[in-house]
Amino acid sequence: MLKIHRFATLVLFVLVKGVGNLPADDRPNVVVILADDQGFGDLSWTGNPNFQTPNIDSLARDGARLQHFYVCAVCSPTRAEFLTGRYHTRMGVTSTSSGGERMNTDEVTVADLFRDAGYRTAAYGKWHNGMQAPYHPNSRGFDDFYGFCSGHWGNYHSPMLEHNGRLVEGEGFIVDDLTNHAIDFIRQSGDQPFFVYLPYNTPHSPMQAPDEYWQQYRNRDITSDPDPNNAKQENKDFTRAALAMVANIDDNVGRVLKCLDEQGIADETIVIYFSDNGPNKARWNAGLRGRKGSVNEGGLRSPCTVRYPAKIDAGTEVNQVMGAIDLMPTLMQLAGISEQDRQRFAANHDGMNAHKIDGVSQVAVLTGDSPQSSDDRLLFSWWKNKASVRSSQYRYHSTGQLFDIQSDPVEDVDLAQQLPQVASELSDALRRATESTLASNAIDPESRPFIIGHPDMALTQLPARDANSTGDIQRSNRFPNCTFFGNWTSTDETIDWDVHVAEAGRYKVMIKYACPASSVGTRLKLTARGASVSAVVQKPNDVPLIGADEDLFPRQEGYVKRWADLPVGEIDLQAGPQKLSLHATEIPGDQAIEFRLMMLERLSP
């Protein structure tokens, strides 16, 4: 029988030494800004000669810049590691879509702990760690959420978003909109400390930016990366679009910093800025090999700055190896949240488990209380069938290659034959870590269905992304996150979800759809374990695909539409595992509807 709470795993542990509970007035505010698909080289403070990013640079100037900071090869694993301080391979994050992006529900997040410590918590942006409760951000410690939960979005200009589970329309360019919500939240916090997570969704494709930024970069001369392979593979028009998007991020970071100044709380606020993986295409990246999806330096090394004027000296440069898994324990210690607090929180919440974390608090290094270490701490990276391990000096790959990153940061000279002892030791360490994380992450797929009616939320969203189809129904794009279903021409075809109804009761059903006038009269029927509800399409919604006119570079992802609402009615759902199936029982025209998503609202037990 499925347990809706959180599942236990056995893991390694690194002790987080708390500084005890701080007085309320001494608790720092926290703002964590995460860029999407921005490489190490996509900022002027890391050396990019093609543009200036003065606001993000100011964080490096006025705080600490982490020169060897590592994340994961792709989006959702990095987010999971930041949120938990644990390797993503320990917690069920196996892909970037269709449920594989979700963290196991027994994980304790950094937002859980800060909210428990009396903080107001909010997340604004691209979540990418689960859409339905209990994976939704409102179930993972965040009081307020505005943004989207999928891996990528098809339109950045006033798109369909959600606010605490309810679908809404965004206002203006998405990064500006997300920043507006963060600023409003900060201004409304008063004397209560706040934790704001601001995961932007740019410069991830589709490549879109407000026109004033594009006009600055559309004809700009571009200096290519010093690595010949990067330079050869670069498309300069794509690079120009990426620079325009990062320039927009920089201005929005400036708006957040200005808000902190205006509120008089800049000195007492920790501001962290980093990215989730390497650049999404070849461009200037300090000559580093690899990009997004790679476990080379170029795919894993992220720019990272930590500004906290009350504790961290301006101009602090950190050269030791650190990672996204270190951010949670570091923030815990700065806020006076101890490991004992974390253990207590898990014990007091049914189904949660204070798994031992992989991250290490870096407070002593950031504040200068401890010299930087040259010890051989190891950071591990996995993606698909690739893996590598980074020590203070070397990076070893599961392919058997060994590179001295201190003298050869571009991974040009393989030293495996010259240094067989080093290669053997790192190979053994990578093998042991891989076996440990995979052994602790043996997940029964039946234990992680899409959940309807979880007590945390009255609304459940079931998008096309999480569904399967039969017959000739076609998904609009091979990247499922923002897709819809079309070519629905037969009454024998269905759209299906494998779900678990957490709470039996009556549910109101609504569908987001599009269709031409010839499809009016289509009858849809939703069935689930003996129950059903039907509706007839009364109005056309013959709308074009949108996004192409706003794209600065041709996209791989699919386009989207302005979807209409179709009230379907109410259905009585039994508790437990079952299949939801959407049928078109009558199709008067050439096709039924184009289907984007279904919303179910719990009305009564």
XYZ file of C-alpha atoms in Angstrom:
605
model
C 0.000 0.000 0.000
C 1.331 3.442 -0.925
C 2.410 5.673 1.917
C 1.814 9.321 1.140
C 4.551 10.439 3.538
C 8.259 10.274 2.884
C 10.430 7.234 2.145
C 13.620 6.363 4.033
C 17.090 5.777 2.597
C 20.487 5.016 4.141
C 23.198 7.581 3.394
C 26.563 9.010 4.325
C 26.686 11.787 6.914
C 28.777 14.883 7.407
C 28.058 16.634 10.708
C 26.704 20.154 10.493
C 27.849 21.992 13.580
C 25.212 24.546 14.474
C 25.999 27.713 16.399
C 22.945 27.324 18.610
C 19.660 29.160 18.340
C 20.283 32.796 17.488
C 18.212 35.614 19.003
C 15.442 36.711 16.651
C 17.149 40.023 15.903
C 20.367 38.224 14.867
C 18.774 35.839 12.380
C 19.836 36.784 8.846
C 17.412 37.066 5.965
C 18.230 34.843 2.977
C 17.850 35.370 -0.777
C 19.031 32.544 -3.060
C 19.056 33.363 -6.783
C 19.523 30.494 -9.221
C 20.052 31.002 -12.955
C 19.083 28.327 -15.478
C 21.610 27.083 -18.061
C 24.030 29.923 -17.355
C 27.607 28.722 -17.599
C 30.608 29.633 -15.473
C 31.710 32.049 -18.186
C 28.428 33.904 -18.625
C 29.356 36.795 -16.307
C 31.878 39.588 -16.474
C 33.307 38.762 -13.031
C 34.347 35.353 -14.373
C 36.069 36.993 -17.333
C 33.532 37.118 -20.168
C 34.774 39.829 -22.580
C 31.461 40.209 -24.405
C 29.382 42.121 -21.873
C 29.127 43.493 -18.345
C 27.029 42.157 -15.464
C 27.598 44.892 -12.854
C 24.954 43.841 -10.326
C 26.006 40.196 -10.121
C 29.628 41.362 -10.160
C 28.860 43.519 -7.121
C 27.991 40.367 -5.170
C 31.446 38.982 -5.983
C 33.053 42.295 -5.080
C 31.146 42.866 -1.841
C 31.148 39.273 -0.622
C 32.802 35.960 -1.407
C 33.418 34.555 -4.870
C 33.707 30.796 -5.009
C 36.128 29.949 -7.788
C 35.639 26.172 -7.738
C 31.955 25.659 -7.045
C 30.218 22.649 -8.581
C 26.628 21.735 -9.413
C 25.071 18.933 -11.479
C 25.073 18.393 -15.217
C 21.385 19.375 -15.600
C 18.603 21.300 -13.894
C 16.495 19.262 -11.462
C 19.386 17.379 -9.812
C 21.086 20.649 -8.880
C 17.893 22.026 -7.391
C 17.385 18.873 -5.342
C 20.952 18.992 -4.040
C 20.643 22.627 -2.999
C 17.312 22.017 -1.274
C 18.510 19.008 0.751
C 22.300 19.102 0.988
C 22.335 15.571 -0.450
C 23.336 13.995 -3.734
C 20.363 13.787 -6.082
C 21.078 10.113 -6.714
C 20.064 9.357 -3.139
C 16.554 10.765 -3.386
C 14.907 9.548 -6.563
C 15.837 12.367 -8.944
C 16.532 10.328 -12.053
C 15.488 12.588 -14.934
C 14.199 16.061 -15.734
C 10.590 15.229 -16.591
C 7.563 12.952 -16.222
C 8.016 12.386 -12.491
C 11.727 11.593 -12.518
C 12.531 15.113 -11.322
C 10.826 14.580 -7.947
C 12.643 14.270 -4.637
C 11.496 11.452 -2.375
C 8.892 12.781 -0.004
C 10.801 11.894 3.161
C 13.509 14.457 2.403
C 13.863 17.450 4.737
C 14.404 20.648 2.740
C 16.151 23.855 3.656
C 12.767 25.598 3.426
C 11.260 23.137 5.915
C 13.937 24.100 8.426
C 13.797 27.840 7.923
C 10.011 27.893 8.168
C 10.253 25.795 11.339
C 12.726 28.360 12.695
C 10.189 31.176 12.282
C 11.043 32.421 8.802
C 8.560 33.427 6.113
C 9.453 31.321 3.084
C 8.774 31.832 -0.605
C 9.850 30.403 -3.965
C 9.330 32.308 -7.222
C 10.279 30.725 -10.509
C 11.115 27.352 -12.022
C 10.669 24.680 -9.345
C 11.460 21.509 -11.347
C 11.253 19.106 -8.392
C 7.652 17.927 -8.615
C 4.265 19.325 -9.604
C 1.634 17.559 -7.516
C 1.580 17.537 -3.705
C 3.465 16.256 -1.764
C 6.204 17.166 -4.261
C 4.897 20.674 -4.885
C 6.856 23.577 -3.329
C 3.975 24.352 -0.966
C 4.511 20.832 0.428
C 8.282 21.282 0.714
C 8.454 24.183 3.145
C 7.476 27.192 1.045
C 4.590 29.355 2.270
C 4.240 31.117 -1.069
C 4.974 29.857 -4.572
C 4.558 31.626 -7.906
C 5.961 30.243 -11.126
C 5.873 26.851 -12.829
C 6.881 23.351 -11.759
C 8.010 21.848 -15.067
C 11.492 21.757 -16.509
C 11.049 24.357 -19.206
C 8.321 26.725 -20.330
C 7.206 27.502 -23.849
C 6.599 31.246 -23.605
C 8.195 33.892 -21.403
C 5.841 36.790 -22.077
C 2.777 36.811 -19.780
C 2.637 32.990 -19.765
C 0.314 30.659 -17.902
C 1.792 30.199 -14.411
C 0.520 29.079 -11.037
C 0.211 30.722 -7.633
C 0.025 28.230 -4.775
C -1.527 25.641 -7.063
C -4.025 27.894 -8.848
C -3.453 28.685 -12.505
C -2.911 32.363 -13.270
C -1.613 34.490 -16.129
C 1.790 36.071 -15.686
C 2.373 39.785 -16.040
C 5.035 40.763 -18.544
C 8.404 39.116 -19.090
C 8.668 36.186 -16.713
C 11.971 37.062 -14.981
C 10.736 40.605 -14.325
C 7.472 39.161 -13.016
C 9.175 36.677 -10.691
C 11.379 39.438 -9.336
C 8.340 41.629 -8.685
C 6.865 38.897 -6.495
C 10.132 38.455 -4.605
C 10.408 42.190 -3.963
C 6.800 42.393 -2.797
C 7.389 39.473 -0.427
C 10.510 41.114 1.025
C 8.724 44.432 1.530
C 5.811 42.730 3.273
C 7.945 40.699 5.675
C 8.236 43.429 8.287
C 10.301 42.320 11.277
C 9.950 38.608 10.520
C 13.030 37.082 8.861
C 12.510 35.722 5.363
C 13.917 33.013 3.116
C 13.406 33.756 -0.601
C 14.331 31.222 -3.273
C 14.370 32.867 -6.700
C 15.057 30.193 -9.339
C 14.938 32.023 -12.652
C 14.285 30.069 -15.862
C 16.720 31.907 -18.140
C 18.915 31.742 -20.175
C 17.323 28.300 -20.729
C 15.748 28.074 -24.161
C 13.473 29.093 -25.779
C 15.662 32.129 -26.222
C 13.434 35.073 -25.376
C 14.128 38.431 -23.761
C 12.472 41.860 -23.666
C 13.192 43.752 -26.861
C 15.261 46.473 -25.165
C 17.832 43.852 -24.205
C 17.849 42.172 -27.585
C 18.453 45.479 -29.325
C 21.626 45.924 -27.273
C 23.055 42.563 -28.361
C 21.586 41.560 -31.705
C 24.516 43.022 -33.704
C 27.235 42.798 -31.054
C 30.683 41.550 -31.995
C 31.396 38.314 -30.130
C 34.731 37.133 -28.788
C 34.773 33.357 -28.923
C 36.005 30.996 -26.241
C 39.774 30.362 -26.136
C 39.105 26.643 -26.552
C 39.103 25.889 -30.304
C 36.375 23.258 -29.995
C 34.060 25.642 -28.146
C 34.808 28.380 -30.674
C 34.180 26.062 -33.621
C 30.820 24.899 -32.265
C 29.549 28.327 -31.231
C 26.567 29.902 -32.966
C 27.042 33.604 -32.338
C 23.370 34.470 -32.822
C 22.511 32.033 -30.029
C 25.262 33.567 -27.900
C 23.853 37.052 -28.488
C 20.440 35.871 -27.324
C 21.969 34.296 -24.211
C 23.819 37.509 -23.384
C 20.606 39.509 -23.721
C 18.864 37.135 -21.321
C 21.699 37.276 -18.767
C 21.728 41.075 -18.994
C 18.049 40.987 -18.051
C 18.872 38.714 -15.097
C 21.573 41.135 -13.998
C 19.157 44.057 -13.959
C 16.680 42.026 -11.929
C 19.390 41.063 -9.433
C 20.058 44.795 -9.161
C 16.403 45.408 -8.375
C 16.515 42.862 -5.537
C 19.673 44.424 -4.107
C 18.142 47.894 -4.338
C 15.078 46.646 -2.450
C 17.295 45.307 0.348
C 19.039 48.680 0.530
C 15.739 50.551 0.621
C 14.470 48.319 3.409
C 17.663 48.927 5.367
C 18.416 45.209 5.646
C 21.247 44.641 3.154
C 23.887 44.056 5.834
C 21.730 41.441 7.583
C 20.750 39.558 4.421
C 22.620 36.638 2.884
C 22.448 36.797 -0.917
C 23.646 33.760 -2.872
C 23.861 33.640 -6.650
C 24.694 30.535 -8.691
C 23.599 28.529 -11.745
C 22.299 24.999 -12.159
C 24.662 23.591 -14.822
C 26.957 24.557 -17.655
C 25.934 26.669 -20.654
C 23.211 25.324 -22.918
C 25.391 25.750 -26.037
C 29.044 26.326 -26.825
C 30.101 29.906 -26.045
C 32.726 31.731 -23.971
C 33.303 29.571 -20.888
C 36.899 30.267 -19.802
C 38.071 27.482 -22.103
C 36.454 24.769 -19.977
C 35.606 21.487 -21.683
C 31.936 20.456 -21.806
C 28.619 22.185 -21.342
C 25.156 21.310 -20.031
C 24.748 17.547 -19.702
C 28.489 16.950 -19.382
C 30.369 15.800 -16.264
C 33.446 17.750 -17.355
C 34.424 21.032 -15.722
C 32.463 23.052 -18.279
C 29.253 21.203 -17.494
C 29.602 21.290 -13.715
C 31.511 24.400 -12.659
C 29.153 27.221 -11.728
C 29.710 30.844 -10.841
C 28.821 31.331 -7.180
C 28.877 34.381 -4.943
C 27.848 34.750 -1.298
C 27.291 38.250 0.087
C 26.621 38.728 3.798
C 28.178 42.028 4.938
C 27.603 41.302 8.629
C 29.822 38.206 8.517
C 31.707 37.893 5.204
C 34.404 40.388 4.203
C 34.177 42.071 0.834
C 36.528 40.608 -1.759
C 36.816 37.195 -0.116
C 38.118 34.684 -2.636
C 37.548 30.985 -1.994
C 39.647 28.568 -4.017
C 38.842 25.283 -2.333
C 36.348 22.887 -3.874
C 32.714 23.435 -2.854
C 29.339 22.369 -4.206
C 25.609 22.982 -4.219
C 25.287 20.312 -1.511
C 27.193 22.671 0.830
C 24.704 25.546 0.634
C 22.055 24.080 2.937
C 24.408 23.260 5.843
C 26.135 26.618 5.383
C 22.847 28.505 5.554
C 21.738 26.431 8.528
C 24.810 27.398 10.506
C 24.587 31.079 9.582
C 20.948 31.095 10.771
C 21.666 29.162 13.965
C 19.789 26.052 12.829
C 21.598 23.004 14.168
C 21.704 19.402 13.078
C 19.744 18.644 16.232
C 17.027 21.026 14.997
C 16.949 19.093 11.748
C 16.669 15.768 13.539
C 13.895 17.134 15.758
C 11.977 18.490 12.771
C 12.034 15.109 11.030
C 10.997 13.302 14.210
C 8.016 15.621 14.638
C 6.736 15.175 11.081
C 5.315 11.800 10.191
C 7.001 10.135 7.243
C 10.059 12.398 7.196
C 13.604 11.251 7.803
C 16.643 13.336 8.684
C 18.909 11.443 6.333
C 22.556 12.177 6.881
C 23.654 14.843 4.468
C 26.574 14.965 2.039
C 27.204 18.707 2.255
C 29.639 20.450 4.581
C 29.090 23.840 6.188
C 31.560 26.346 4.727
C 30.918 29.139 7.231
C 34.415 29.053 8.731
C 36.006 29.429 5.297
C 33.634 32.177 4.165
C 34.092 34.212 7.355
C 37.852 33.714 7.573
C 37.631 31.833 10.879
C 39.425 28.875 9.304
C 42.102 28.719 6.613
C 41.099 27.301 3.297
C 41.752 23.601 3.108
C 43.749 21.672 0.548
C 42.474 18.351 1.883
C 41.283 15.896 -0.711
C 37.581 16.299 -0.231
C 35.789 14.571 -3.082
C 32.716 15.825 -4.962
C 30.881 13.305 -7.148
C 28.817 13.902 -10.269
C 26.535 11.550 -12.164
C 24.343 11.988 -15.202
C 22.946 9.290 -17.462
C 25.818 6.845 -18.044
C 28.533 9.370 -17.187
C 30.222 10.075 -13.872
C 33.239 11.939 -12.542
C 34.830 12.835 -9.226
C 36.583 16.099 -8.361
C 39.322 16.296 -5.729
C 41.194 19.453 -4.777
C 43.598 18.824 -7.656
C 42.135 16.291 -10.076
C 39.032 15.277 -11.963
C 38.701 11.588 -12.721
C 36.081 10.290 -15.179
C 34.367 6.919 -15.261
C 35.864 6.576 -18.754
C 39.259 6.234 -17.058
C 40.554 9.711 -17.894
C 42.383 11.774 -15.273
C 43.055 15.510 -15.457
C 45.028 17.848 -13.198
C 42.526 20.708 -12.870
C 44.982 22.960 -11.058
C 47.400 23.017 -13.995
C 45.012 21.909 -16.748
C 41.512 23.335 -16.028
C 40.465 22.738 -19.639
C 41.031 18.954 -19.263
C 43.376 18.689 -22.206
C 46.063 16.234 -21.010
C 44.989 12.802 -19.759
C 47.334 11.748 -16.941
C 45.821 8.343 -16.184
C 48.835 6.450 -17.563
C 51.346 8.749 -15.877
C 49.613 8.713 -12.475
C 48.100 5.238 -12.184
C 47.942 5.329 -8.354
C 45.934 8.560 -8.347
C 43.627 7.219 -11.075
C 43.114 3.965 -9.175
C 42.291 5.685 -5.882
C 39.804 8.055 -7.491
C 38.292 5.227 -9.529
C 37.714 3.229 -6.349
C 36.181 6.245 -4.607
C 33.827 6.897 -7.516
C 32.808 3.237 -7.634
C 32.057 3.140 -3.896
C 30.080 6.368 -4.031
C 28.096 5.150 -7.019
C 27.263 1.875 -5.331
C 26.273 3.686 -2.135
C 23.932 6.171 -3.751
C 22.314 3.675 -6.105
C 21.820 1.141 -3.316
C 20.072 3.757 -1.201
C 17.880 4.829 -4.084
C 16.210 1.575 -5.137
C 12.774 2.990 -5.907
C 9.725 0.953 -6.720
C 7.971 2.956 -9.471
C 4.645 1.904 -7.958
C 5.529 3.899 -4.851
C 5.643 7.198 -6.744
C 2.443 7.651 -8.771
C 0.944 11.063 -9.400
C -1.130 11.883 -6.344
C -4.616 13.410 -6.399
C -6.257 14.951 -3.367
C -3.239 15.164 -1.099
C -4.176 16.903 2.186
C -1.675 19.698 1.501
C -3.604 21.042 -1.489
C -7.180 21.087 -2.695
C -6.088 21.397 -6.331
C -4.212 18.801 -8.373
C -2.797 19.534 -11.801
C -2.419 16.671 -14.277
C -0.639 17.990 -17.374
C -0.080 16.273 -20.682
C 3.532 15.958 -19.588
C 2.605 13.311 -16.999
C 0.151 11.388 -19.188
C 0.363 8.577 -21.706
C -1.697 8.372 -24.879
C -2.978 5.579 -27.067
C -3.540 5.255 -30.792
C -2.404 8.107 -33.007
C -2.680 10.885 -30.429
C 0.553 12.840 -30.708
C 2.578 14.833 -28.194
C 3.409 18.283 -29.517
C 7.151 17.935 -28.896
C 9.674 15.303 -27.845
C 10.589 17.371 -24.767
C 7.481 16.696 -22.683
C 7.576 19.414 -20.014
C 5.404 22.027 -21.715
C 3.658 19.853 -24.287
C 0.070 19.196 -25.282
C -1.681 16.345 -27.082
C -3.180 16.664 -30.564
C -4.183 14.573 -33.585
C -6.994 13.017 -31.497
C -9.102 11.553 -34.279
C -10.617 8.326 -32.956
C -13.060 7.434 -30.193
C -10.873 4.406 -29.486
C -7.968 6.607 -28.309
C -7.396 7.791 -24.731
C -5.204 10.011 -22.600
C -4.283 8.208 -19.368
C -2.643 8.892 -16.010
C -1.553 6.348 -13.416
C -2.525 8.047 -10.157
C -3.098 7.454 -6.475
C -6.129 9.169 -4.945
C -5.032 10.133 -1.434
C -8.476 11.145 -0.234
C -11.744 9.729 -1.529
C -14.442 12.237 -2.308
C -16.034 14.439 -4.918
C -13.765 16.332 -7.303
C -14.524 19.132 -9.735
C -12.822 18.657 -13.093
C -11.630 21.354 -15.512
C -9.655 20.947 -18.744
C -7.431 23.420 -20.611
C -8.029 22.925 -24.334
C -8.008 24.316 -27.860
C -10.035 23.291 -30.911
C -11.494 24.645 -34.171
C -15.208 25.325 -34.671
C -15.580 21.975 -36.419
C -14.749 20.223 -33.117
C -17.593 21.843 -31.192
C -19.888 19.055 -30.068
C -17.044 16.712 -29.133
C -18.079 14.713 -26.069
C -15.397 13.930 -23.524
C -15.678 11.348 -20.782
C -13.360 10.952 -17.793
C -13.381 7.524 -16.149
C -11.750 6.237 -12.971
C -12.413 2.923 -11.230
C -16.114 2.697 -12.045
C -16.832 6.448 -11.827
C -17.231 8.774 -14.779
C -18.194 12.300 -15.775
C -18.902 13.697 -19.246
C -18.946 17.088 -20.918
C -19.545 18.470 -24.381
C -17.282 21.059 -25.990
C -19.538 24.093 -26.422
C -17.107 26.746 -27.669
C -14.255 26.743 -30.163
C -10.829 27.934 -29.097
C -9.104 28.119 -32.451
C -5.897 29.870 -31.430
C -2.453 29.881 -33.049
C 0.772 28.572 -31.632
C 2.656 31.298 -29.839
C 6.331 31.837 -29.155
C 7.922 31.992 -32.608
C 7.510 35.760 -32.903
C 9.257 36.226 -29.551
C 12.097 33.759 -30.165
C 15.521 35.310 -30.670
C 16.857 31.998 -31.997
C 15.011 28.943 -33.405
C 13.952 26.607 -30.612
C 13.959 22.860 -30.066
C 11.122 22.931 -27.537
C 7.500 23.030 -28.623
C 5.295 26.077 -28.909
C 2.264 26.740 -26.737
C -1.196 28.241 -27.053
C -3.605 30.401 -25.088
C -5.757 27.666 -23.630
C -9.456 27.919 -22.813
C -11.230 26.388 -19.811
C -13.676 23.528 -20.276
C -15.684 22.723 -17.111
C -16.231 18.968 -17.172
C -18.305 18.468 -14.035
C -17.843 16.515 -10.821
C -16.648 12.967 -10.255
C -16.592 10.741 -7.163
C -13.144 9.192 -6.785
C -12.314 6.246 -4.568
C -9.079 6.261 -2.597
C -6.108 4.263 -3.798
C -4.208 3.496 -7.012
C -6.091 3.665 -10.283
C -5.994 4.822 -13.864
C -7.683 8.035 -14.986
C -8.665 7.877 -18.646
C -9.961 10.679 -20.824
C -12.036 9.459 -23.777
C -13.578 11.285 -26.719
C -16.822 9.366 -27.097
C -18.148 11.561 -29.929
C -16.010 13.439 -32.481
C -18.211 15.349 -34.956
C -15.301 16.885 -36.880
C -11.905 15.667 -38.029
C -10.491 15.694 -34.500
C -11.386 16.132 -30.872
C -9.618 18.733 -28.764
C -5.981 19.605 -28.257
C -5.376 18.822 -24.601
C -2.978 20.747 -22.329
C -3.911 19.791 -18.765
C -6.619 18.773 -16.336
C -7.286 20.311 -12.909
C -9.074 18.402 -10.162
C -10.385 20.291 -7.145
C -11.302 18.345 -4.022
C -14.786 19.412 -2.911
C -15.621 17.090 -0.040
C -14.443 13.879 1.613
